[in-house]
Coordinates of C-alpha atoms and ligand atoms in Angstrom, one line a residue:
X1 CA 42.3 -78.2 150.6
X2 CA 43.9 -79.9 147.4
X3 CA 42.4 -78.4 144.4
X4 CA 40.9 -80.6 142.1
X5 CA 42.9 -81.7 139.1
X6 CA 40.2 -81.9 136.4
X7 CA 36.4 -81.8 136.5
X8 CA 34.4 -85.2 136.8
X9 CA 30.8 -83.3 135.2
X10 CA 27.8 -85.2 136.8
X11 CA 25.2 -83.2 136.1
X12 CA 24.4 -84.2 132.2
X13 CA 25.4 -86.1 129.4
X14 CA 25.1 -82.9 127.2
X15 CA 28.3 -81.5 128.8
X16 CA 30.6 -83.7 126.3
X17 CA 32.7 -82.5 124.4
X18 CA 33.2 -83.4 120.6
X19 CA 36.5 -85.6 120.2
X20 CA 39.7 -85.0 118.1
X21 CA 37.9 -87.8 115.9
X22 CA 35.0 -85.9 115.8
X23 CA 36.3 -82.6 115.5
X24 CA 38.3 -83.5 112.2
X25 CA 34.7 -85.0 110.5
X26 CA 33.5 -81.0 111.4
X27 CA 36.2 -79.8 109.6
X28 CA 36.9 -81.7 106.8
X29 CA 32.7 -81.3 106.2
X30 CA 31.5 -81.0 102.8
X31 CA 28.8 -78.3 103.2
X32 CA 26.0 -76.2 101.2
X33 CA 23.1 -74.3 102.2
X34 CA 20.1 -76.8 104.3
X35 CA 17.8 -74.5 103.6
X36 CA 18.0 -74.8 99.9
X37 CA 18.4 -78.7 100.8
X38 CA 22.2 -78.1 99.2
X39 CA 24.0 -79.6 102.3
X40 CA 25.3 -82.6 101.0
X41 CA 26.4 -84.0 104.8
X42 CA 22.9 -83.0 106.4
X43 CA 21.1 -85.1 103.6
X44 CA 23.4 -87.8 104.1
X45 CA 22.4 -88.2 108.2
X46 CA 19.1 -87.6 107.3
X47 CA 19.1 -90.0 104.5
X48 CA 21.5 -92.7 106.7
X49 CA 18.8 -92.2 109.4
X50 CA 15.8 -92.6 107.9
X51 CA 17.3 -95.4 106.8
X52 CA 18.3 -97.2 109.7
X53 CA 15.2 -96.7 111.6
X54 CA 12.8 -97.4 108.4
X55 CA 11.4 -94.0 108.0
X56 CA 10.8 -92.0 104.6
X57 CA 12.3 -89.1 105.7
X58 CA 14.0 -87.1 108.8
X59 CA 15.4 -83.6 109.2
X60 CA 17.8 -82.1 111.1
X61 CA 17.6 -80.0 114.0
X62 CA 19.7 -77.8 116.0
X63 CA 17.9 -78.7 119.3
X64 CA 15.7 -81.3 120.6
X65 CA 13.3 -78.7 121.9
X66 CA 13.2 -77.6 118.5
X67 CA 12.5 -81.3 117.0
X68 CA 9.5 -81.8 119.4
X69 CA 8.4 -78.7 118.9
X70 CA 8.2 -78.7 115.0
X71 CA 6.9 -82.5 115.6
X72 CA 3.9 -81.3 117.8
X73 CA 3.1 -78.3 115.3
X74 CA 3.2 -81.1 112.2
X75 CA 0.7 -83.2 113.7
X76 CA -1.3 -80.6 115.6
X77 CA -3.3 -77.9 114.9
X78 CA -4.8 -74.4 116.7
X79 CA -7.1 -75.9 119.4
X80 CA -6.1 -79.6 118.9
X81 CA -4.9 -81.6 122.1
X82 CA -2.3 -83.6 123.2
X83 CA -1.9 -86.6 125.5
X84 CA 1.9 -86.5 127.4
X85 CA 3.3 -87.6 130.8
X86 CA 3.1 -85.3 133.5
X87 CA 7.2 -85.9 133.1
X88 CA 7.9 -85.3 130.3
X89 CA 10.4 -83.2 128.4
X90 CA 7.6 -81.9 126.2
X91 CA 5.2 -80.4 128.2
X92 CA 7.3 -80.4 132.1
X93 CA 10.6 -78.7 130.5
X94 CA 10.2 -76.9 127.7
X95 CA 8.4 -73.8 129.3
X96 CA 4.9 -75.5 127.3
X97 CA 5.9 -74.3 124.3
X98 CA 3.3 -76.6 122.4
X99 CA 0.6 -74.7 124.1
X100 CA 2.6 -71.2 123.7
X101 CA 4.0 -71.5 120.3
X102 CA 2.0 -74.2 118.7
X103 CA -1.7 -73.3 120.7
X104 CA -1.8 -76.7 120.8
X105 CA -3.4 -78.0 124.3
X106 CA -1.6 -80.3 126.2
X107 CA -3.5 -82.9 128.6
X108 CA -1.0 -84.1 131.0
X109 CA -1.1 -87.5 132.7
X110 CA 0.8 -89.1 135.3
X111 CA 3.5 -91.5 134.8
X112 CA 3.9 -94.6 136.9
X113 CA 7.0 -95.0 138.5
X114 CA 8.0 -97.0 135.7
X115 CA 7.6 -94.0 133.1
X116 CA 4.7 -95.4 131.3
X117 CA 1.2 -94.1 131.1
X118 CA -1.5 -96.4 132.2
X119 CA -3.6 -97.8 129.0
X120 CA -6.8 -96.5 130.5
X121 CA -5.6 -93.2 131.5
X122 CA -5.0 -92.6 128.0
X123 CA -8.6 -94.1 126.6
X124 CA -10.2 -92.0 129.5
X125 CA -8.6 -88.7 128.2
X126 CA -9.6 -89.0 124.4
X127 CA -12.2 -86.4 123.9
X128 CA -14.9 -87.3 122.3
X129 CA -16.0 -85.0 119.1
X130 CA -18.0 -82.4 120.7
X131 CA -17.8 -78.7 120.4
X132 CA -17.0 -78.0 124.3
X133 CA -13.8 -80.3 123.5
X134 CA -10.5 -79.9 122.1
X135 CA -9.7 -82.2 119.4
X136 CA -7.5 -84.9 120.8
X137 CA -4.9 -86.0 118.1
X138 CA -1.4 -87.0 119.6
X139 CA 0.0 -89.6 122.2
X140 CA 3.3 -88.8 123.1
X141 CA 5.7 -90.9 124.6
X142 CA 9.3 -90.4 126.1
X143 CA 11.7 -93.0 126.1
X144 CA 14.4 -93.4 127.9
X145 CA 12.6 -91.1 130.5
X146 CA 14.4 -90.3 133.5
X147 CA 16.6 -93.1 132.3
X148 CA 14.2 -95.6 132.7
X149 CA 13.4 -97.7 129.4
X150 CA 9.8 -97.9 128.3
X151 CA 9.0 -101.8 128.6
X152 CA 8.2 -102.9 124.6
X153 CA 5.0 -104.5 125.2
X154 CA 3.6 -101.1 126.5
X155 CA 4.6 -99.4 124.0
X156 CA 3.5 -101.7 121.6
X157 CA 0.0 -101.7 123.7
X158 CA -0.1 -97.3 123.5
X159 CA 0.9 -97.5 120.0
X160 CA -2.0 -99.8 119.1
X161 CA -4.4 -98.0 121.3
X162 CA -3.6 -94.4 119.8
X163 CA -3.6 -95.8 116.3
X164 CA -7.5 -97.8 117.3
X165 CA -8.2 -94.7 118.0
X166 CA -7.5 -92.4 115.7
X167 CA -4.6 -90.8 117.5
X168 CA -1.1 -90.1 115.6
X169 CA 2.0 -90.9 118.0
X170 CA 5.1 -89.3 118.8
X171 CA 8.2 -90.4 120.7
X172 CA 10.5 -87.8 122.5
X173 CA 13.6 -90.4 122.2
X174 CA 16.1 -88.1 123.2
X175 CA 17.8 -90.7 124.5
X176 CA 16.5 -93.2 123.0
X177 CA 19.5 -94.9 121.6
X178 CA 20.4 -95.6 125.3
X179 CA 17.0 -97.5 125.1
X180 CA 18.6 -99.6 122.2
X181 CA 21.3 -100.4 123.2
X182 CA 20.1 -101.7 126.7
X183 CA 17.7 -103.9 125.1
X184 CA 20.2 -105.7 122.5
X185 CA 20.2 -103.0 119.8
X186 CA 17.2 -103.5 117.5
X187 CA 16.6 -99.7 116.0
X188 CA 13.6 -100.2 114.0
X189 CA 11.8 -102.7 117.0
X190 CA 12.1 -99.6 119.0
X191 CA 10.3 -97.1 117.0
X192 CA 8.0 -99.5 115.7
X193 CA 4.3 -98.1 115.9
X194 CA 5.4 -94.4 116.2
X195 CA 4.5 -92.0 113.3
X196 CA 7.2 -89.9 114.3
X197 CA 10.5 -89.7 116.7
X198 CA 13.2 -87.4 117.9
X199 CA 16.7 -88.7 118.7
X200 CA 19.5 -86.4 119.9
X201 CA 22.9 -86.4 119.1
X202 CA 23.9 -83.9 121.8
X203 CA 23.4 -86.2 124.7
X204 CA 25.2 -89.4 125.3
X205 CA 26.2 -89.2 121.9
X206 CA 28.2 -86.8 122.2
X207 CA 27.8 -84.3 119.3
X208 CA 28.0 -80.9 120.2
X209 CA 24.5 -79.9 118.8
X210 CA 21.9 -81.4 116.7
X211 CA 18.2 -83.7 117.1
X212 CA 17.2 -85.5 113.9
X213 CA 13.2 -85.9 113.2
X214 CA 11.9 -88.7 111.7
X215 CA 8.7 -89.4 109.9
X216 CA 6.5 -90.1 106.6
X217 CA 7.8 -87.7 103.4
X218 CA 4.5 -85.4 104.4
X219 CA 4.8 -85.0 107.9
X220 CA 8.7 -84.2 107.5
X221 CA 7.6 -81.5 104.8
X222 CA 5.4 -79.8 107.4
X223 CA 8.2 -80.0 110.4
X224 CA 10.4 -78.7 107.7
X225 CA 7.9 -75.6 107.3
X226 CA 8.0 -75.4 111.2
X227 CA 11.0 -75.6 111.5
X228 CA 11.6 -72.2 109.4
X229 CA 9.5 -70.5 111.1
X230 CA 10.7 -71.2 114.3
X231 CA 14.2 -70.2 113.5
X232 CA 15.7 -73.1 113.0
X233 CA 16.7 -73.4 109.0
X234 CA 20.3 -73.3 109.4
X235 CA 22.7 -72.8 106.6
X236 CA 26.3 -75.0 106.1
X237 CA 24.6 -77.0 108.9
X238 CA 27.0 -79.9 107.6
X239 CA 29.5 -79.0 110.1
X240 CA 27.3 -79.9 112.5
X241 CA 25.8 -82.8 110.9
X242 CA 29.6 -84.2 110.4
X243 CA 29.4 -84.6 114.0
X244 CA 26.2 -86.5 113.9
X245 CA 27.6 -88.8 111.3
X246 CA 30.5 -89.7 113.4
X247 CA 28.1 -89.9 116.5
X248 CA 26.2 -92.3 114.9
X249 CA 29.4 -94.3 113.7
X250 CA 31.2 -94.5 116.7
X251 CA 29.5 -93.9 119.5
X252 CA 26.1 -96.0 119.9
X253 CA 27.6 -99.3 121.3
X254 CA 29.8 -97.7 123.9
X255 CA 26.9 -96.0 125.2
X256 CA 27.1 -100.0 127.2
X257 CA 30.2 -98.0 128.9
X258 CA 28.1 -95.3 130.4
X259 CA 25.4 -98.0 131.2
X260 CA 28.0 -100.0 133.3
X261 CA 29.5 -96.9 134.7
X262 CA 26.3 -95.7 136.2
X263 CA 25.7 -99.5 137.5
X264 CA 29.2 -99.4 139.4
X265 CA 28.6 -95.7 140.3
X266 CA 25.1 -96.8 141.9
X267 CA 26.7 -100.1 143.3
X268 CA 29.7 -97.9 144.8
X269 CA 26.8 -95.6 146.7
X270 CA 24.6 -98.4 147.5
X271 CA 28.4 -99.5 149.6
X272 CA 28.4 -96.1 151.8
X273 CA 24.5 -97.3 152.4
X274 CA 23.0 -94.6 150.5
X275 CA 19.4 -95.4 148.1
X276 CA 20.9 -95.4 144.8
X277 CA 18.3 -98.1 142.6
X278 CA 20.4 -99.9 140.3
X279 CA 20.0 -98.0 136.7
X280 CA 18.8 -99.2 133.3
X281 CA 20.9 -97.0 131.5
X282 CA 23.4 -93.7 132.2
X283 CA 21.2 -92.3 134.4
X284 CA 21.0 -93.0 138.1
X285 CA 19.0 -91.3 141.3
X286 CA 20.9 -91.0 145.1
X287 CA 18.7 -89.8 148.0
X288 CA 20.6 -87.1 149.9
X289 CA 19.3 -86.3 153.4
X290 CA 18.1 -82.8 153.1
X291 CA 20.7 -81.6 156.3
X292 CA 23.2 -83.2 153.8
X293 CA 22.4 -81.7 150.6
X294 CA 24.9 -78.2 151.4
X295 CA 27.8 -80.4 152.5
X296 CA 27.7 -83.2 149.5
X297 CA 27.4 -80.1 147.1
X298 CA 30.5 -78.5 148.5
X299 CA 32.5 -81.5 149.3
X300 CA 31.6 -83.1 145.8
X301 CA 32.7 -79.4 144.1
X302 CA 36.0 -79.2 146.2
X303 CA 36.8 -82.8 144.9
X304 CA 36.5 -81.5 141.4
X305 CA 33.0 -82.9 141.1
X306 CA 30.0 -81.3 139.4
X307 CA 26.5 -82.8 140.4
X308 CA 23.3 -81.2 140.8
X309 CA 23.2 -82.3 144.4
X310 CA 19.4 -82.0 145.5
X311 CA 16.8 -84.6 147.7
X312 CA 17.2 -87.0 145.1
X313 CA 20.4 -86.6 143.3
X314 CA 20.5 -87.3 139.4
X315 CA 23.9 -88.5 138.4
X316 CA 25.0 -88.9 134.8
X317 CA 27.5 -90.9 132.9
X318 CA 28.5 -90.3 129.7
X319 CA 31.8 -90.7 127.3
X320 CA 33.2 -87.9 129.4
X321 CA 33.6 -90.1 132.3
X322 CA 35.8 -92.7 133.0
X323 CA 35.6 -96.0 135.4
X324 CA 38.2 -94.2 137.8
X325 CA 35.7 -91.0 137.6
X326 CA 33.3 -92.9 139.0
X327 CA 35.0 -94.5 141.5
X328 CA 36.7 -91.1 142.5
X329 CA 32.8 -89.7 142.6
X330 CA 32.3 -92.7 144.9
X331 CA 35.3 -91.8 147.2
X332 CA 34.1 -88.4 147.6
X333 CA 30.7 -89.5 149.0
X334 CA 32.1 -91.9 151.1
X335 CA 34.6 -89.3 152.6
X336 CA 31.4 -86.7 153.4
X337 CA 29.2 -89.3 154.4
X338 CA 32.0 -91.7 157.0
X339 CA 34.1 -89.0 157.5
X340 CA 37.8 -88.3 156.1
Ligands
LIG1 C1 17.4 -83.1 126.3 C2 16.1 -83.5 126.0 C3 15.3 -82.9 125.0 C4 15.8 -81.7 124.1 O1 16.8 -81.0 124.6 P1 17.6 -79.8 123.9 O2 18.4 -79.4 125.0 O3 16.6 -78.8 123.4 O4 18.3 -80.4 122.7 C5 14.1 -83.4 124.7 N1 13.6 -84.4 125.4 C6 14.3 -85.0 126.4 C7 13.7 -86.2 127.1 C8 15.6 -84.6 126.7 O5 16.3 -85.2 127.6

């Protein structure tokens, strides 16, 4: 067996690695100390942010966990309740730290297959004030979510239902700018309606760490208390937002690149006549035959391949992989699943 001469990663787009463009914004980074608001580079993101997407204010994070977090905490209190997919990030993947951290309940509802929540789940699950009840407070949304984009009438229909009914909104846009740029690139029509939103940079766009929050001045003062306390005040943080900065420069429209890549990936498996949907944007689903799950995994890995082969396989593209990446990923399935 031929080993592999470089690693095709699969598994995420959070396993990029910052470019020599990138790297040199780091380290030619003016800095101060965030947590005295001195950082000159942090404000700028936040400020260039905020900006863009027509918020008052947005602050920096070191992690999106952290973002959502400090979000939830800002517009919930002890014994309050929140509304969120049965999906999501939020309340499926980040060990339920709104209800260990923040004591703040979380009512979970399904998502179609679509992502959404159905309107009248949502109306059906607001508590009304009585003293056997948690205080419902929060919808919170996820978009893209499992790299499916959130159709904008439904948003604009949860939006309007939250805000009728007294509800703040959140959206978990982790990769949202994936979202954008499917749809034609409108920023602000995408957030449009939320009272507050977390975008990475450490996914597809490639920065090695950082989630900026955005929100009104008050509600970014309160994540900023959160945010303290839950260890996340970081000091020359500028290095770090440097790489933002360039992120949000240069890397947005070529996300289109990882959208195309996972089309042709998806395409290429749909060939070997495997069930690989077509995807809206970088991330794409293959269903393995469970007697074939072992084999792919250790075929794909000997191939230089790095997938987190399961029942339904989740493949990501990202600015890590290339056209012939994807059509080497494609050769590798076709030689486990027709032989070779
Ligand atoms: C990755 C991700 C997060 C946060 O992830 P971190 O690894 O903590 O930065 C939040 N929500 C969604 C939907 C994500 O994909």
């Amino acid at each position: 067996m031929t080993m592999p001469q470089c690693l095709i990663d699969l598994r995420s787009d959070t396993v990029t690695r910052p470019t020599t463009g990138m790297r040199r914004a780091m380290a030619e980074a003016a800095v101060g100390d965030d947590v005295y608001g001195d950082d000159p580079t942090v404000n700028r993101l936040q400020a260039l942010a905020a900006g863009r997407f027509g918020f008052e204010g947005a602050l920096f994070f070191p992690t999106g966990t952290q973002s959502n977090l400090a979000a939830l905490m800002a517009h919930c209190g002890r014994g309050d309740e929140y509304l969120v997919g049965q999906d999501a990030h939020t309340y499926k993947y980040e060990q339920g730290g709104a209800a260990v951290l923040g004591s703040i309940q979380p009512q979970p509802l399904t998502n179609a297959a679509d992502g959404s929540i159905a309107l009248e789940s949502i109306a059906a699950a607001i508590k009304p004030a009585d003293i056997h009840f948690a205080r419902t407070r929060l919808l919170a949304l996820e978009n893209t979510i499992g790299g499916r984009v959130l159709p904008p009438a439904y948003v604009r229909g949860a939006t309007r239902l939250a805000r009728e009914r007294g509800l703040a909104t959140h959206l978990d846009g982790a990769r949202l700018f994936n979202a954008i740029v499917r749809q034609g690139g409108d920023e602000r029509a995408a957030v449009d309606g939320f009272d507050s939103v977390s975008l990475c940079l450490s996914k597809g766009l490639g920065a090695p760490a950082g989630t900026l929050l955005l929100g009104r001045a008050p509600f970014i003062d309160a994540a900023r208390r959160w945010r303290k306390a839950l260890g996340g005040g970081m000091r020359q943080a500028g290095i770090l937002a440097a790489a933002g900065l360039y992120a949000l420069e240069h890397h947005v429209a070529r996300l289109e690149e990882d959208h195309a890549n996972a089309a042709r990936l998806a395409a290429g498996l749909r060939a070997l006549g495997l069930d690989a949907p077509a995807p809206q944007t970088n991330i794409l689903w293959v269903a393995v035959p469970p007697a074939a799950v072992d084999g792919l995994r250790a075929r794909l890995a000997a191939a230089g391949i790095l997938a987190s082969v399961d029942t339904q396989t989740r493949l990501v593209t990202h600015l890590d992989v290339s056209r012939d990446d994807v059509d080497a990923a494609v050769a590798a399935f076709g030689a486990h699943f027709h032989g070779g």
